[in-house]
């Protein structure tokens, strides 16, 4: 059965919305309508709408990249519905979610700005990846010198970045005397609210200091921790969706059963009753962020590169691989977990076991190439700050340096058996060039100040990194890992 509103009654064994699109009113504009948003925020809102709550918070999607046009074209014929398949180790459940009311394609920037200026929109949410925030990795702060931001600075009436568009929307609201909206980042970035605020106010400052001050003073930017492992959709998932649930969905989302959202209750223009759907509101999300970003995302980084070099394709297979699994346990226990502060209501050891179980779930089909992607944006958020904290505290950084060396070896572009590694980074040519150079001159890699900042200057880190990379090249990844973990 083709997925659309008219066909919902004929779907069997699948949960469907108990509300019509006409029961909803738009309240949220979302940038970056990828898989994660549809597995996470849209699922929470769908649950609320099914309870008859908060129905004035329907979602309108948008984006600034060509990929968002593809999503628009895939979802439009199916009335913006999405099949979400939630997978436990033993069962998979499908539900069709209907929280989305429409999507503005990326090229229609005038319509995006109109929507941003519309008083009905009271939250603008974002999932545009770690690389979408124009952050200077050395300082962790918004950097207005990025070319795309500079271009927005010169074009105050036709900005092209997410933050330029949001700033223009806020400028129009200010001029019209409309209350600002809340900007809610749902990306895996420490202090994502603060980072988003600096980006929006940062673009505004290039145009008009008064506007920047008004934004900082009146708009809200809650920090949040988001979690649900959501792989990319391939033809495998499209086929499974038709085969197992009888639904022909152009872009279904397959994810794990686990879902978590911890959020600061900092909204300037109302919000949906998210707590009724299980969102945890806390005064300070910082310890939750540390826990999730370091243990989960840092853990993903730790398995991605050894598994890639050893030709392991699926994440659950990496976890079962004796060397990769042992490296994961070692780096987590000895170097990552000690940097995580106490988290209210959580025993860190239980959290580690939870992560281990989730990564090992064979049903999710999450892939190593997905985790290995975008290292130049992820290492500075998930690994380098851990090393920085360890160095400050005088703790060991050997596993973190080994992880960095594995990333470097991965960027050489060939696995241990000589297979090509697909380019998966905005600065891939630079990475491959440096990785080749680092084969004989390891420290060339750490010269990437935009990735490593001061950590790349630390004598202790440099020594451990050089030793690790030399080992990996001379013994091969498997033997170097075996020696390192003591297997
Ligand atoms: P995806 O590839 O399905 O979608 C990415 C979206 O971001 C697309 O809409 C794309 O157009 C947009 N985008 C990418 N780079 C951009 C840029 N530089 N500027 C503006 N827009 C950009 O990915 P996804 O699985 O939806 O993940 C998106 C983000 O969600 C992650 O990077 C992460 O921050 C967060 N997240 C994902 C997961 C997960 O398991 N997938 C879990 C937690 C958090």
PDB file of C-alpha atoms and ligand atoms in Angstrom, residues 32-37 64-65 67-68 127-132 162 186-188 226-230 292 370, ligand 1:
ATOM      1  CA  UNK A  32      17.332  19.955   8.566  1.00  0.00           C
ATOM      2  CA  UNK A  33      14.619  17.442   7.942  1.00  0.00           C
ATOM      3  CA  UNK A  34      16.847  14.404   8.008  1.00  0.00           C
ATOM      4  CA  UNK A  35      16.224  10.995   9.494  1.00  0.00           C
ATOM      5  CA  UNK A  36      17.044  11.990  13.037  1.00  0.00           C
ATOM      6  CA  UNK A  37      14.383  14.671  13.290  1.00  0.00           C
ATOM      7  CA  UNK A  64      19.126  24.993   3.014  1.00  0.00           C
ATOM      8  CA  UNK A  65      20.738  22.112   1.148  1.00  0.00           C
ATOM      9  CA  UNK A  67      19.237  17.117   0.003  1.00  0.00           C
ATOM     10  CA  UNK A  68      16.286  18.885   1.566  1.00  0.00           C
ATOM     11  CA  UNK A 127      19.183  19.380  13.175  1.00  0.00           C
ATOM     12  CA  UNK A 128      21.797  20.441  10.650  1.00  0.00           C
ATOM     13  CA  UNK A 129      24.672  18.208  11.868  1.00  0.00           C
ATOM     14  CA  UNK A 130      27.717  19.083  13.936  1.00  0.00           C
ATOM     15  CA  UNK A 131      29.319  20.710  10.909  1.00  0.00           C
ATOM     16  CA  UNK A 132      26.428  23.098  10.299  1.00  0.00           C
ATOM     17  CA  UNK A 162      20.308  28.639   8.489  1.00  0.00           C
ATOM     18  CA  UNK A 186      18.723  19.284  18.508  1.00  0.00           C
ATOM     19  CA  UNK A 187      22.233  18.590  17.263  1.00  0.00           C
ATOM     20  CA  UNK A 188      24.933  16.662  19.097  1.00  0.00           C
ATOM     21  CA  UNK A 226      19.004  14.279  22.251  1.00  0.00           C
ATOM     22  CA  UNK A 227      19.449  10.556  21.771  1.00  0.00           C
ATOM     23  CA  UNK A 228      18.186   7.853  19.451  1.00  0.00           C
ATOM     24  CA  UNK A 229      20.417   5.918  17.076  1.00  0.00           C
ATOM     25  CA  UNK A 230      19.012   6.516  13.618  1.00  0.00           C
ATOM     26  CA  UNK A 292      25.888  11.359  26.116  1.00  0.00           C
ATOM     27  CA  UNK A 370      27.966   6.464   8.816  1.00  0.00           C
TER      28      UNK A 370
HETATM   29  P1  LIG B   1      20.694  13.234   7.748  1.00  0.00           P
HETATM   30  O1  LIG B   1      21.850  13.091   6.860  1.00  0.00           O
HETATM   31  O2  LIG B   1      19.506  12.345   7.582  1.00  0.00           O
HETATM   32  O3  LIG B   1      20.157  14.749   7.690  1.00  0.00           O
HETATM   33  C1  LIG B   1      21.010  15.810   7.826  1.00  0.00           C
HETATM   34  C2  LIG B   1      20.230  17.115   7.642  1.00  0.00           C
HETATM   35  O4  LIG B   1      21.117  18.184   7.925  1.00  0.00           O
HETATM   36  C3  LIG B   1      19.727  17.333   6.231  1.00  0.00           C
HETATM   37  O5  LIG B   1      18.517  18.012   6.279  1.00  0.00           O
HETATM   38  C4  LIG B   1      20.823  18.211   5.625  1.00  0.00           C
HETATM   39  O6  LIG B   1      20.359  19.018   4.588  1.00  0.00           O
HETATM   40  C5  LIG B   1      21.229  19.037   6.808  1.00  0.00           C
HETATM   41  N1  LIG B   1      22.619  19.509   6.755  1.00  0.00           N
HETATM   42  C6  LIG B   1      23.740  18.753   6.734  1.00  0.00           C
HETATM   43  N2  LIG B   1      24.839  19.539   6.743  1.00  0.00           N
HETATM   44  C7  LIG B   1      24.389  20.817   6.790  1.00  0.00           C
HETATM   45  C8  LIG B   1      25.032  22.079   6.822  1.00  0.00           C
HETATM   46  N3  LIG B   1      26.369  22.181   6.820  1.00  0.00           N
HETATM   47  N4  LIG B   1      24.263  23.181   6.856  1.00  0.00           N
HETATM   48  C9  LIG B   1      22.920  23.086   6.861  1.00  0.00           C
HETATM   49  N5  LIG B   1      22.250  21.919   6.831  1.00  0.00           N
HETATM   50  C10 LIG B   1      22.980  20.803   6.790  1.00  0.00           C
HETATM   51  O7  LIG B   1      21.290  13.112   9.223  1.00  0.00           O
HETATM   52  P2  LIG B   1      20.507  12.815  10.573  1.00  0.00           P
HETATM   53  O8  LIG B   1      20.629  11.370  10.884  1.00  0.00           O
HETATM   54  O9  LIG B   1      19.161  13.405  10.496  1.00  0.00           O
HETATM   55  O10 LIG B   1      21.397  13.564  11.635  1.00  0.00           O
HETATM   56  C11 LIG B   1      21.418  14.972  11.688  1.00  0.00           C
HETATM   57  C12 LIG B   1      21.976  15.419  13.027  1.00  0.00           C
HETATM   58  O11 LIG B   1      21.091  15.026  14.056  1.00  0.00           O
HETATM   59  C13 LIG B   1      23.311  14.781  13.435  1.00  0.00           C
HETATM   60  O12 LIG B   1      24.407  15.373  12.816  1.00  0.00           O
HETATM   61  C14 LIG B   1      23.293  15.007  14.921  1.00  0.00           C
HETATM   62  O13 LIG B   1      23.713  16.308  15.258  1.00  0.00           O
HETATM   63  C15 LIG B   1      21.819  14.827  15.251  1.00  0.00           C
HETATM   64  N6  LIG B   1      21.611  13.478  15.800  1.00  0.00           N
HETATM   65  C16 LIG B   1      21.571  12.371  14.979  1.00  0.00           C
HETATM   66  C17 LIG B   1      21.445  11.115  15.525  1.00  0.00           C
HETATM   67  C18 LIG B   1      21.417   9.873  14.653  1.00  0.00           C
HETATM   68  O14 LIG B   1      21.542   8.761  15.217  1.00  0.00           O
HETATM   69  N7  LIG B   1      21.242   9.956  13.364  1.00  0.00           N
HETATM   70  C19 LIG B   1      21.353  10.960  16.922  1.00  0.00           C
HETATM   71  C20 LIG B   1      21.393  12.104  17.734  1.00  0.00           C
HETATM   72  C21 LIG B   1      21.540  13.343  17.155  1.00  0.00           C
END
